[in-house]
Amino acid sequence: MIDVLIIGSGGAGLTAALAAKEAGASVLVVGKSYPTNSQTSMAQGGMNAALGNAGEDHIALHVQDTIKSAHGLCDEDMVRQMCADAPKTIEWLESIGVPFSRLDNDKAGVETVAQRQMGGASAKRACYAQDYTGLKILHTLYDTCLKEKIDFLDEHYFLNLIVKDGIAKGATFLDIRTGEVKQINAKSIIIATGGYASLYHGFTTNAYGSTGDGVAAVLRAGGAVSDMEFIQFHPTALKHSSILISESARGEGGHLLNSEGERFVDELKPRDEVARAIFKELSEDKEVFLDVRHLGEDKLMELLPQEVALCKLHEHIDPAKELIPIKPVAHYSMGGIDVDYALEVTGIKGCFAVGECSNAKVHGANRLGGNSLLEITAFGRFAGENAYKHSIYASTKPDEGRQLQKDRAHIKNIYTQKASVNFYTQREQLGKLFYEKVGIIRENSQLSKALDEVIAMQVLSNKIGIQDKSATNNTNLIDFLEFSNALLLAPTIISAAIARDESRGAHYKVDFKEENEDFRKHIVLQWKRES
Amino acid sequence: MKIKIQRDKSIEEFEVSPSMTLLAALYEIKEDQDASLTFMAGCRASVCGTCAVRVNGKEELACAYKIKGDELVEPLQYHPVLRDLRVDKNRAKETLVKTTAWLHESKEATLTHNDEKLTEKQTDCILCDSCYSACPVYAVNPDFLGPFALTRAYRYTTDKREGDAKAIIDNIQTNGVWDCTLCGECTAVCPKGIDPKMDITMLRGTSLQFGHSDPNFATQSFGTPDFGFDPNGGF
Ligand SMILES: Cc1cc2nc3c(=O)[nH]c(=O)nc-3n(C[C@H](O)[C@H](O)[C@H](O)COP(=O)(O)OP(=O)(O)OC[C@H]3O[C@@H](n4cnc5c(N)ncnc54)[C@H](O)[C@@H]3O)c2cc1C
Ligand code: SF4
Ligand code: SF4
Ligand code: FES
C-alpha cells in the first residue's frame, strides 16, 4: 500500500510529494491533467519572504501585514509559522534551481534573489522570476520530482475519498482515458486540488479546472469546510475574457477611468476597495477602463509585454493607443477545506489538505498578494512531512470497495440519464448569478434570491447530463462532474455569506457596512454523516 | 466563420462566431453544437501549455490564435491521438527523464542579473510540446530527446548552481544533440520565442569541451585521411 497519496499536481501537490519522499515515504501523485498544466503556472507577481534583500524587512513585519490583511480572521500561530518558514522555503527553492530574478549585489545564494513591492506589504518582499514566478517555480518542482523518481498518474479525475470510521483509506478516480473507475488505497492522503473561484464561470481569472473538486469531495466524505464566503476579486481583468492584467499596470502609473473619462478611485488602494469602486461604476451601467497610454509604447513593451499581447489578442486593442476595457473578477478562494495545526482535515483522520483548496487560516478575510505561492510551498512541505508521519502508524488493511461500487454506479447512471437541459448553459448561468448576487457587493435579499436559484438548479439536476456517451476520453463527462461540484459548493458559499451580517475584507454587505466583533469567527460547515 | 477540425474519423466543418481565439471557438462548438468535440485547455492565457494544436500545418496555442476563417485544425504530430485534438503527452514528457534535465548537484553560487538573463528565455518554456510536434527528426527517430528537453538540459548546464553539468552532458549524447539537423522548425513554432536550435548548438559546444565528439564526424574521419566535412556543423 502507498504511504502517501497526493491528489492534485500543482505547486502544493508537488512540494508535498517531494517532502514526503524525502522523509522516506512511498508517494503517488494523481492529477486530472499534467502537473505543469496546473493553475500555479499562472501566478505572475511573486512569492513573499522577509529576506530583506531589497531594503530592511523582518519576519515580524510580514506577520503583521498578513494579519492586517486578514481582518482578524486568521490564526496567528499559523501565520507566524508560514512567515517564519518563508526564508528557508526560498532557500529550498533556490537549492533545487528556481531561476529567480536577481540583484547585482556581489552576494551569493538567496541573498541575490530580487524582491519587489506588492500591495499591502510594508517592504519589498515578493521574490519573483520576471512575470513568470508561478510558472518557473512549478516547472522546477516538476523537474525535481522527475529527479526524485516521484510516481505520477496523470489524467485521472478524483471522484471521492474512501473514509471508514472517520479515517481516510484511499480515494476513487476516473481514468479519463479509459473511462474506468479505480480505487487507490493509501495510508495517508493529501488533497491539493486548488481553489473554487471558477464557480464564477466567465467572471474569473482562474483556469477552467478550478472548480473546487477536492473541497466538494471532503464535504461528501463528512469533512468540514470553512470561510467559504471569502473570495478575493481582482480589480483588473480584461472585460471580455476575464484574463488578469497584473497589479503592476497600476503600480507603474496606470489610471482607472469610467465612461465619462473621470478617475473615480485611488488606484493604489487595496484590491477589495478598488474592486468595489469599479463594480459600483459598472452597476451604474458605466464602463471602466484602464489607461496606460501615457506610459508610452516603449515603456509598456519593457514593463508589461505579456499584458500588451493579451490586450491585442483578447480585446483587439492596442494599450499604447487605446483604453483597456476591464472588470473586476473572482481571483482567489480564501476559504476551503477546514484543517487543523497539522493541516489534517477536520473530521477525516489521515487526510490532509494544502494549497488553495485548504483553509489553513493564514489568509483570513483577504489574502495578501504573494502569500499564496508561499503557502503552497511552505505548507506543502509541512503537509508532506505530516502525512508521512501519519502513514507510519496507519493501518494497512485495505478498504473493501463500497465507495468504488457506488462511484461506478454513479458514473453509469450519468451515462443513462437523459439530458434535456444543457449544463453548459447552466454553468454560464451559475457564473453570472454568482458574479451579480454573490460577488463584490452583497445584499441579503440578493443572496437569498441566489440561493433560491441555486436550489432550483439543483432540483433540475436530474434533467441535466452528458450528451457525449463515449466511454473513453470523455471531456463532456469531466466538465459535467466539475460543474456538479461547483453546484454542490454554491449553497455553502451563499449560506455563509447570508449568515455573516457584517463587512470584513473581501466580504462586503451593503446592509452591514462595518466589521462586527461578534462575527470575528469562522463559519464552519459539515454535512451530517449518514449512518 | 467556418473552421475545419480533424476528428477521429474525418475532417468536420463548424460554423463559429468571428474574431475569437481558437480556444473560445472550440468551447463554443462543444457547448452549443457538439459536446463530443474533444480537446485540451487550461489557463486560456498562454502559460499552462495545455492547448497546443496544429493550425494549417503549424503548431499554435489554441488560446493565443485568433481565427480568420477556413482554418484546418489538427492534433499535434508524433503524439498518439487519444481523441480528436486530445493527445497523449506522456511519451514526450519521458524525454525529460532520459535527458535528466534537472539540477544534479546543487551548489551555492554568486548570481547576478546577467546570470538570470542567461537562462531567462529557456525557463519561459511552458512544455506545450509544439516544438516536439514540429521536429522532423521524430519522423525517423522516435527516441530523439527533442527540442524542449534539450533546451531544458541547456538551462541546467548553464545554471551556475549546477555542480555537475557533465552528468547532463553525458546523458544527451545518444539520441541527443548530434541527432538534431539544426533545421530550426522548433524555433519557428515556439509560442514563447525560445530557440531550442541555438540551445542545442551551444550544447554541442559544451559536449566537445567535456570530451565528447560528434559521432557523425568520427565515422567520417575514421578511415578518411582528410578530415571529413560535417554538414551538420558541430563546433
Ligand atoms: C492569474 C493568477 C495570478 C496569480 N498570481 C499570484 C501571485 O503573484 N502570487 C501568489 O502568491 N499567488 C498568485 N496566484 C494564486 C496562486 O497561483 C494559487 O493560489 C496557487 O498556485 C494554487 O496552487 P495549488 O497547488 O493549491 O493549486 P493548483 O495549482 O490550482 O493545482 C491544483 C491541482 O489539482 C489538480 N486537480 C484539481 N481537481 C482535480 C480532480 N478532481 N482530480 C484530480 N486532480 C485535480 C489540478 O489538475 C492541479 O494539478 C495567482 C492566481 C492566478 C489565477
Ligand atoms: S532544429 Fe533540431 S530539434 Fe529543432 S526541429 Fe530541427 S531537428 Fe528538431
Ligand atoms: S520550447 Fe517552446 S514550443 Fe517547445 S515546449 Fe517549450 S514553450 Fe513549447
Ligand atoms: S490554455 Fe493554457 S496555454 Fe492555452
Tab-separated table of N, CA, C and O in Angstrom, chain A residues 358-459:
chain	number	residue	atom	x	y	z
A	358	SER	N	-7.309	24.367	0.661
A	358	SER	CA	-7.437	24.240	2.109
A	358	SER	C	-7.609	25.605	2.758
A	358	SER	O	-7.261	26.626	2.186
A	359	ASN	N	-8.186	25.589	3.937
A	359	ASN	CA	-8.247	26.818	4.710
A	359	ASN	C	-7.382	26.634	5.951
A	359	ASN	O	-7.841	26.177	6.979
A	360	ALA	N	-6.115	26.997	5.803
A	360	ALA	CA	-5.181	26.876	6.922
A	360	ALA	C	-5.230	28.142	7.782
A	360	ALA	O	-4.411	28.333	8.662
A	361	LYS	N	-6.161	29.016	7.455
A	361	LYS	CA	-6.425	30.233	8.222
A	361	LYS	C	-5.229	31.187	8.266
A	361	LYS	O	-4.925	31.784	9.280
A	362	VAL	N	-4.561	31.276	7.118
A	362	VAL	CA	-3.480	32.253	7.019
A	362	VAL	C	-3.901	33.479	6.205
A	362	VAL	O	-3.255	34.516	6.284
A	363	HIS	N	-4.960	33.352	5.431
A	363	HIS	CA	-5.375	34.496	4.604
A	363	HIS	C	-6.567	35.245	5.190
A	363	HIS	O	-6.789	36.395	4.854
A	364	GLY	N	-7.341	34.562	6.029
A	364	GLY	CA	-8.475	35.205	6.669
A	364	GLY	C	-9.460	35.771	5.670
A	364	GLY	O	-9.833	35.116	4.701
A	365	ALA	N	-9.847	37.022	5.898
A	365	ALA	CA	-10.871	37.633	5.054
A	365	ALA	C	-10.310	38.192	3.762
A	365	ALA	O	-11.054	38.568	2.866
A	366	ASN	N	-9.001	38.254	3.655
A	366	ASN	CA	-8.401	38.777	2.441
A	366	ASN	C	-6.952	38.323	2.325
A	366	ASN	O	-6.164	38.535	3.226
A	367	ARG	N	-6.635	37.704	1.209
A	367	ARG	CA	-5.272	37.215	1.008
A	367	ARG	C	-4.362	38.346	0.549
A	367	ARG	O	-4.729	39.176	-0.278
A	368	LEU	N	-3.175	38.342	1.067
A	368	LEU	CA	-2.152	39.283	0.641
A	368	LEU	C	-1.506	38.733	-0.629
A	368	LEU	O	-1.149	37.558	-0.678
A	369	GLY	N	-1.353	39.567	-1.657
A	369	GLY	CA	-0.674	39.125	-2.873
A	369	GLY	C	0.687	38.541	-2.520
A	369	GLY	O	1.396	39.096	-1.685
A	370	GLY	N	1.037	37.413	-3.119
A	370	GLY	CA	2.339	36.802	-2.859
A	370	GLY	C	2.358	35.811	-1.714
A	370	GLY	O	3.340	35.104	-1.505
A	371	ASN	N	1.252	35.738	-0.962
A	371	ASN	CA	1.224	34.789	0.150
A	371	ASN	C	0.740	33.401	-0.263
A	371	ASN	O	0.873	32.455	0.500
A	372	SER	N	0.177	33.320	-1.458
A	372	SER	CA	-0.344	32.020	-1.862
A	372	SER	C	0.764	31.091	-2.343
A	372	SER	O	0.830	29.919	-1.963
A	373	LEU	N	1.661	31.627	-3.166
A	373	LEU	CA	2.803	30.808	-3.580
A	373	LEU	C	3.607	30.402	-2.352
A	373	LEU	O	4.170	29.311	-2.286
A	374	LEU	N	3.655	31.279	-1.369
A	374	LEU	CA	4.349	30.933	-0.127
A	374	LEU	C	3.629	29.799	0.591
A	374	LEU	O	4.241	28.823	1.024
A	375	GLU	N	2.316	29.930	0.679
A	375	GLU	CA	1.558	28.894	1.391
A	375	GLU	C	1.745	27.523	0.733
A	375	GLU	O	1.977	26.526	1.423
A	376	ILE	N	1.626	27.484	-0.609
A	376	ILE	CA	1.680	26.167	-1.251
A	376	ILE	C	3.047	25.507	-1.086
A	376	ILE	O	3.125	24.289	-0.986
A	377	THR	N	4.096	26.291	-1.013
A	377	THR	CA	5.416	25.676	-0.875
A	377	THR	C	5.781	25.426	0.598
A	377	THR	O	6.185	24.324	0.954
A	378	ALA	N	5.574	26.436	1.442
A	378	ALA	CA	5.935	26.260	2.855
A	378	ALA	C	5.047	25.187	3.491
A	378	ALA	O	5.546	24.225	4.094
A	379	PHE	N	3.748	25.335	3.331
A	379	PHE	CA	2.846	24.342	3.925
A	379	PHE	C	2.808	23.051	3.103
A	379	PHE	O	2.467	21.993	3.631
A	380	GLY	N	3.135	23.144	1.840
A	380	GLY	CA	3.229	21.926	1.034
A	380	GLY	C	4.226	20.965	1.657
A	380	GLY	O	3.977	19.764	1.801
A	381	ARG	N	5.356	21.499	2.057
A	381	ARG	CA	6.376	20.662	2.700
A	381	ARG	C	5.844	20.115	4.028
A	381	ARG	O	6.028	18.940	4.357
A	382	PHE	N	5.210	20.992	4.774
A	382	PHE	CA	4.682	20.619	6.087
A	382	PHE	C	3.646	19.486	5.938
A	382	PHE	O	3.660	18.500	6.690
A	383	ALA	N	2.785	19.607	4.946
A	383	ALA	CA	1.756	18.579	4.720
A	383	ALA	C	2.408	17.246	4.368
A	383	ALA	O	1.994	16.183	4.846
A	384	GLY	N	3.434	17.305	3.533
A	384	GLY	CA	4.121	16.086	3.123
A	384	GLY	C	4.735	15.365	4.315
A	384	GLY	O	4.624	14.139	4.465
A	385	GLU	N	5.373	16.150	5.174
A	385	GLU	CA	6.013	15.565	6.364
A	385	GLU	C	4.969	14.973	7.306
A	385	GLU	O	5.127	13.861	7.819
A	386	ASN	N	3.901	15.722	7.534
A	386	ASN	CA	2.865	15.245	8.459
A	386	ASN	C	2.154	14.006	7.933
A	386	ASN	O	1.849	13.081	8.695
A	387	ALA	N	1.917	13.988	6.647
A	387	ALA	CA	1.234	12.834	6.054
A	387	ALA	C	2.119	11.594	6.191
A	387	ALA	O	1.634	10.489	6.464
A	388	TYR	N	3.412	11.798	6.009
A	388	TYR	CA	4.317	10.653	6.173
A	388	TYR	C	4.280	10.136	7.609
A	388	TYR	O	4.174	8.931	7.857
A	389	LYS	N	4.338	11.061	8.555
A	389	LYS	CA	4.307	10.654	9.975
A	389	LYS	C	3.045	9.854	10.276
A	389	LYS	O	3.080	8.844	10.962
A	390	HIS	N	1.934	10.325	9.737
A	390	HIS	CA	0.689	9.600	9.962
A	390	HIS	C	0.750	8.202	9.355
A	390	HIS	O	0.259	7.232	9.939
A	391	SER	N	1.384	8.093	8.212
A	391	SER	CA	1.383	6.808	7.496
A	391	SER	C	2.148	5.724	8.251
A	391	SER	O	1.864	4.535	8.102
A	392	ILE	N	3.102	6.135	9.070
A	392	ILE	CA	3.938	5.143	9.769
A	392	ILE	C	3.093	4.235	10.651
A	392	ILE	O	3.332	3.031	10.732
A	393	TYR	N	2.083	4.824	11.292
A	393	TYR	CA	1.280	4.030	12.231
A	393	TYR	C	-0.096	3.679	11.685
A	393	TYR	O	-0.899	3.078	12.379
A	394	ALA	N	-0.348	4.050	10.442
A	394	ALA	CA	-1.681	3.819	9.901
A	394	ALA	C	-1.907	2.337	9.599
A	394	ALA	O	-0.968	1.600	9.306
A	395	SER	N	-3.127	1.941	9.673
A	395	SER	CA	-3.478	0.556	9.374
A	395	SER	C	-3.281	0.281	7.889
A	395	SER	O	-3.493	1.139	7.039
A	396	THR	N	-2.894	-0.928	7.556
A	396	THR	CA	-2.688	-1.268	6.151
A	396	THR	C	-3.812	-2.152	5.622
A	396	THR	O	-3.716	-2.732	4.560
A	397	LYS	N	-4.861	-2.238	6.434
A	397	LYS	CA	-5.999	-3.043	5.990
A	397	LYS	C	-6.748	-2.274	4.894
A	397	LYS	O	-7.270	-1.194	5.126
A	398	PRO	N	-6.781	-2.811	3.677
A	398	PRO	CA	-7.415	-2.056	2.602
A	398	PRO	C	-8.929	-2.021	2.736
A	398	PRO	O	-9.526	-2.864	3.393
A	399	ASP	N	-9.497	-1.034	2.126
A	399	ASP	CA	-10.949	-0.898	2.147
A	399	ASP	C	-11.585	-1.940	1.225
A	399	ASP	O	-11.002	-2.330	0.221
A	400	GLU	N	-12.788	-2.355	1.573
A	400	GLU	CA	-13.382	-3.457	0.792
A	400	GLU	C	-14.075	-3.003	-0.496
A	400	GLU	O	-14.506	-3.829	-1.284
A	401	GLY	N	-14.159	-1.695	-0.708
A	401	GLY	CA	-14.584	-1.260	-2.044
A	401	GLY	C	-16.029	-0.817	-2.194
A	401	GLY	O	-16.566	-0.834	-3.294
A	402	ARG	N	-16.650	-0.428	-1.097
A	402	ARG	CA	-18.037	0.034	-1.214
A	402	ARG	C	-18.138	1.339	-2.000
A	402	ARG	O	-19.018	1.517	-2.837
A	403	GLN	N	-17.215	2.256	-1.682
A	403	GLN	CA	-17.215	3.554	-2.381
A	403	GLN	C	-16.997	3.340	-3.877
A	403	GLN	O	-17.616	3.997	-4.710
A	404	LEU	N	-16.112	2.419	-4.196
A	404	LEU	CA	-15.818	2.131	-5.595
A	404	LEU	C	-17.093	1.694	-6.325
A	404	LEU	O	-17.392	2.172	-7.426
A	405	GLN	N	-17.836	0.778	-5.700
A	405	GLN	CA	-19.084	0.304	-6.325
A	405	GLN	C	-20.057	1.467	-6.515
A	405	GLN	O	-20.689	1.615	-7.556
A	406	LYS	N	-20.123	2.292	-5.466
A	406	LYS	CA	-21.029	3.427	-5.504
A	406	LYS	C	-20.670	4.388	-6.650
A	406	LYS	O	-21.543	4.842	-7.394
A	407	ASP	N	-19.391	4.654	-6.766
A	407	ASP	CA	-18.959	5.609	-7.788
A	407	ASP	C	-19.111	5.034	-9.192
A	407	ASP	O	-19.442	5.757	-10.133
A	408	ARG	N	-18.869	3.747	-9.327
A	408	ARG	CA	-19.089	3.111	-10.639
A	408	ARG	C	-20.547	3.235	-11.033
A	408	ARG	O	-20.881	3.574	-12.170
A	409	ALA	N	-21.409	2.978	-10.062
A	409	ALA	CA	-22.842	3.061	-10.331
A	409	ALA	C	-23.229	4.498	-10.694
A	409	ALA	O	-24.024	4.740	-11.606
A	410	HIS	N	-22.627	5.439	-9.974
A	410	HIS	CA	-22.934	6.845	-10.213
A	410	HIS	C	-22.553	7.255	-11.636
A	410	HIS	O	-23.340	7.903	-12.341
A	411	ILE	N	-21.375	6.875	-12.048
A	411	ILE	CA	-20.920	7.236	-13.398
A	411	ILE	C	-21.823	6.573	-14.441
A	411	ILE	O	-22.231	7.188	-15.433
A	412	LYS	N	-22.145	5.311	-14.198
A	412	LYS	CA	-23.019	4.588	-15.126
A	412	LYS	C	-24.362	5.314	-15.266
A	412	LYS	O	-24.902	5.465	-16.353
A	413	ASN	N	-24.825	5.759	-14.123
A	413	ASN	CA	-26.080	6.482	-14.062
A	413	ASN	C	-26.056	7.759	-14.906
A	413	ASN	O	-27.018	8.100	-15.584
A	414	ILE	N	-24.924	8.458	-14.838
A	414	ILE	CA	-24.800	9.698	-15.613
A	414	ILE	C	-24.939	9.393	-17.101
A	414	ILE	O	-25.551	10.152	-17.858
A	415	TYR	N	-24.390	8.247	-17.498
A	415	TYR	CA	-24.467	7.881	-18.918
A	415	TYR	C	-25.905	7.612	-19.362
A	415	TYR	O	-26.257	7.840	-20.505
A	416	THR	N	-26.705	7.072	-18.440
A	416	THR	CA	-28.057	6.719	-18.856
A	416	THR	C	-29.039	7.872	-18.673
A	416	THR	O	-30.109	7.882	-19.265
A	417	GLN	N	-28.640	8.840	-17.831
A	417	GLN	CA	-29.529	9.965	-17.571
A	417	GLN	C	-29.826	10.750	-18.845
A	417	GLN	O	-28.929	11.077	-19.604
A	418	LYS	N	-31.078	11.049	-19.056
A	418	LYS	CA	-31.464	11.837	-20.240
A	418	LYS	C	-31.137	13.303	-19.994
A	418	LYS	O	-31.469	13.853	-18.950
A	419	ALA	N	-30.510	13.927	-20.962
A	419	ALA	CA	-30.143	15.328	-20.775
A	419	ALA	C	-31.077	16.226	-21.561
A	419	ALA	O	-30.910	16.402	-22.761
A	420	SER	N	-32.044	16.821	-20.878
A	420	SER	CA	-32.940	17.719	-21.597
A	420	SER	C	-32.532	19.173	-21.405
A	420	SER	O	-32.989	20.056	-22.104
A	421	VAL	N	-31.657	19.419	-20.431
A	421	VAL	CA	-31.153	20.772	-20.211
A	421	VAL	C	-29.644	20.757	-20.421
A	421	VAL	O	-28.954	19.881	-19.912
A	422	ASN	N	-29.132	21.715	-21.183
A	422	ASN	CA	-27.698	21.789	-21.448
A	422	ASN	C	-26.976	22.367	-20.224
A	422	ASN	O	-27.195	23.509	-19.851
A	423	PHE	N	-26.109	21.550	-19.614
A	423	PHE	CA	-25.469	22.049	-18.384
A	423	PHE	C	-24.445	23.140	-18.655
A	423	PHE	O	-24.095	23.897	-17.763
A	424	TYR	N	-23.952	23.232	-19.889
A	424	TYR	CA	-23.028	24.328	-20.191
A	424	TYR	C	-23.743	25.677	-20.047
A	424	TYR	O	-23.157	26.660	-19.608
A	425	THR	N	-25.015	25.705	-20.416
A	425	THR	CA	-25.801	26.931	-20.245
A	425	THR	C	-25.957	27.210	-18.755
A	425	THR	O	-25.857	28.352	-18.307
A	426	GLN	N	-26.196	26.150	-18.010
A	426	GLN	CA	-26.337	26.313	-16.560
A	426	GLN	C	-25.043	26.789	-15.913
A	426	GLN	O	-25.052	27.592	-14.992
A	427	ARG	N	-23.928	26.255	-16.416
A	427	ARG	CA	-22.630	26.657	-15.880
A	427	ARG	C	-22.450	28.162	-16.057
A	427	ARG	O	-21.983	28.867	-15.160
A	428	GLU	N	-22.834	28.638	-17.237
A	428	GLU	CA	-22.735	30.061	-17.516
A	428	GLU	C	-23.657	30.857	-16.591
A	428	GLU	O	-23.272	31.888	-16.039
A	429	GLN	N	-24.866	30.330	-16.435
A	429	GLN	CA	-25.854	30.981	-15.567
A	429	GLN	C	-25.357	31.094	-14.132
A	429	GLN	O	-25.481	32.123	-13.484
A	430	LEU	N	-24.800	29.991	-13.655
A	430	LEU	CA	-24.307	29.974	-12.284
A	430	LEU	C	-23.206	31.021	-12.097
A	430	LEU	O	-23.179	31.756	-11.107
A	431	GLY	N	-22.313	31.093	-13.074
A	431	GLY	CA	-21.223	32.062	-13.001
A	431	GLY	C	-21.753	33.488	-12.925
A	431	GLY	O	-21.316	34.295	-12.091
A	432	LYS	N	-22.733	33.769	-13.765
A	432	LYS	CA	-23.304	35.114	-13.831
A	432	LYS	C	-24.073	35.427	-12.543
A	432	LYS	O	-23.943	36.507	-11.963
A	433	LEU	N	-24.831	34.448	-12.109
A	433	LEU	CA	-25.604	34.604	-10.873
A	433	LEU	C	-24.675	34.936	-9.697
A	433	LEU	O	-24.932	35.855	-8.915
A	434	PHE	N	-23.593	34.194	-9.602
A	434	PHE	CA	-22.650	34.425	-8.520
A	434	PHE	C	-21.987	35.790	-8.628
A	434	PHE	O	-21.791	36.474	-7.640
A	435	TYR	N	-21.635	36.149	-9.853
A	435	TYR	CA	-20.972	37.437	-10.024
A	435	TYR	C	-21.896	38.576	-9.619
A	435	TYR	O	-21.497	39.517	-8.940
A	436	GLU	N	-23.156	38.457	-10.014
A	436	GLU	CA	-24.085	39.550	-9.757
A	436	GLU	C	-24.606	39.576	-8.326
A	436	GLU	O	-24.765	40.630	-7.733
A	437	LYS	N	-24.861	38.388	-7.771
A	437	LYS	CA	-25.543	38.364	-6.475
A	437	LYS	C	-24.686	37.877	-5.315
A	437	LYS	O	-25.037	38.055	-4.160
A	438	VAL	N	-23.587	37.192	-5.616
A	438	VAL	CA	-22.736	36.679	-4.535
A	438	VAL	C	-21.319	37.171	-4.781
A	438	VAL	O	-20.339	36.471	-4.553
A	439	GLY	N	-21.240	38.406	-5.264
A	439	GLY	CA	-19.953	38.893	-5.737
A	439	GLY	C	-19.292	39.905	-4.836
A	439	GLY	O	-19.130	39.689	-3.632
A	440	ILE	N	-18.975	41.034	-5.428
A	440	ILE	CA	-18.140	42.030	-4.779
A	440	ILE	C	-18.933	42.841	-3.768
A	440	ILE	O	-18.438	43.188	-2.702
A	441	ILE	N	-20.172	43.174	-4.131
A	441	ILE	CA	-21.054	43.892	-3.215
A	441	ILE	C	-22.273	43.018	-2.967
A	441	ILE	O	-22.968	42.631	-3.909
A	442	ARG	N	-22.509	42.662	-1.722
A	442	ARG	CA	-23.563	41.694	-1.410
A	442	ARG	C	-24.705	42.335	-0.631
A	442	ARG	O	-24.530	43.355	0.018
A	443	GLU	N	-25.843	41.679	-0.699
A	443	GLU	CA	-27.028	42.207	-0.064
A	443	GLU	C	-27.876	40.997	0.305
A	443	GLU	O	-28.042	40.089	-0.514
A	444	ASN	N	-28.426	40.978	1.505
A	444	ASN	CA	-29.132	39.768	1.937
A	444	ASN	C	-30.258	39.348	1.004
A	444	ASN	O	-30.421	38.165	0.711
A	445	SER	N	-31.028	40.338	0.521
A	445	SER	CA	-32.148	39.961	-0.345
A	445	SER	C	-31.647	39.287	-1.623
A	445	SER	O	-32.218	38.306	-2.098
A	446	GLN	N	-30.556	39.818	-2.164
A	446	GLN	CA	-29.985	39.240	-3.384
A	446	GLN	C	-29.398	37.856	-3.116
A	446	GLN	O	-29.509	36.943	-3.935
A	447	LEU	N	-28.760	37.730	-1.963
A	447	LEU	CA	-28.166	36.435	-1.611
A	447	LEU	C	-29.254	35.367	-1.500
A	447	LEU	O	-29.087	34.238	-1.958
A	448	SER	N	-30.375	35.756	-0.889
A	448	SER	CA	-31.466	34.792	-0.751
A	448	SER	C	-32.003	34.382	-2.115
A	448	SER	O	-32.282	33.209	-2.361
A	449	LYS	N	-32.121	35.363	-3.005
A	449	LYS	CA	-32.566	35.039	-4.362
A	449	LYS	C	-31.588	34.072	-5.021
A	449	LYS	O	-31.990	33.116	-5.688
A	450	ALA	N	-30.322	34.350	-4.832
A	450	ALA	CA	-29.301	33.480	-5.424
A	450	ALA	C	-29.436	32.056	-4.897
A	450	ALA	O	-29.338	31.086	-5.648
A	451	LEU	N	-29.696	31.959	-3.595
A	451	LEU	CA	-29.837	30.624	-3.001
A	451	LEU	C	-31.034	29.892	-3.616
A	451	LEU	O	-30.941	28.716	-3.962
A	452	ASP	N	-32.133	30.618	-3.772
A	452	ASP	CA	-33.310	30.012	-4.416
A	452	ASP	C	-32.969	29.502	-5.817
A	452	ASP	O	-33.342	28.401	-6.200
A	453	GLU	N	-32.257	30.345	-6.551
A	453	GLU	CA	-31.928	29.954	-7.934
A	453	GLU	C	-31.017	28.737	-7.972
A	453	GLU	O	-31.153	27.864	-8.826
A	454	VAL	N	-30.073	28.704	-7.016
A	454	VAL	CA	-29.164	27.552	-6.974
A	454	VAL	C	-29.939	26.288	-6.622
A	454	VAL	O	-29.731	25.222	-7.217
A	455	ILE	N	-30.846	26.410	-5.693
A	455	ILE	CA	-31.637	25.236	-5.310
A	455	ILE	C	-32.492	24.777	-6.494
A	455	ILE	O	-32.588	23.583	-6.777
A	456	ALA	N	-33.025	25.748	-7.234
A	456	ALA	CA	-33.786	25.391	-8.432
A	456	ALA	C	-32.902	24.642	-9.427
A	456	ALA	O	-33.325	23.680	-10.067
A	457	MET	N	-31.665	25.078	-9.536
A	457	MET	CA	-30.735	24.398	-10.440
A	457	MET	C	-30.450	22.986	-9.951
A	457	MET	O	-30.354	22.040	-10.738
A	458	GLN	N	-30.313	22.853	-8.630
A	458	GLN	CA	-30.047	21.524	-8.082
A	458	GLN	C	-31.234	20.589	-8.318
A	458	GLN	O	-31.057	19.407	-8.597
A	459	VAL	N	-32.436	21.143	-8.218
A	459	VAL	CA	-33.629	20.337	-8.455
A	459	VAL	C	-33.651	19.863	-9.913
A	459	VAL	O	-34.015	18.733	-10.218
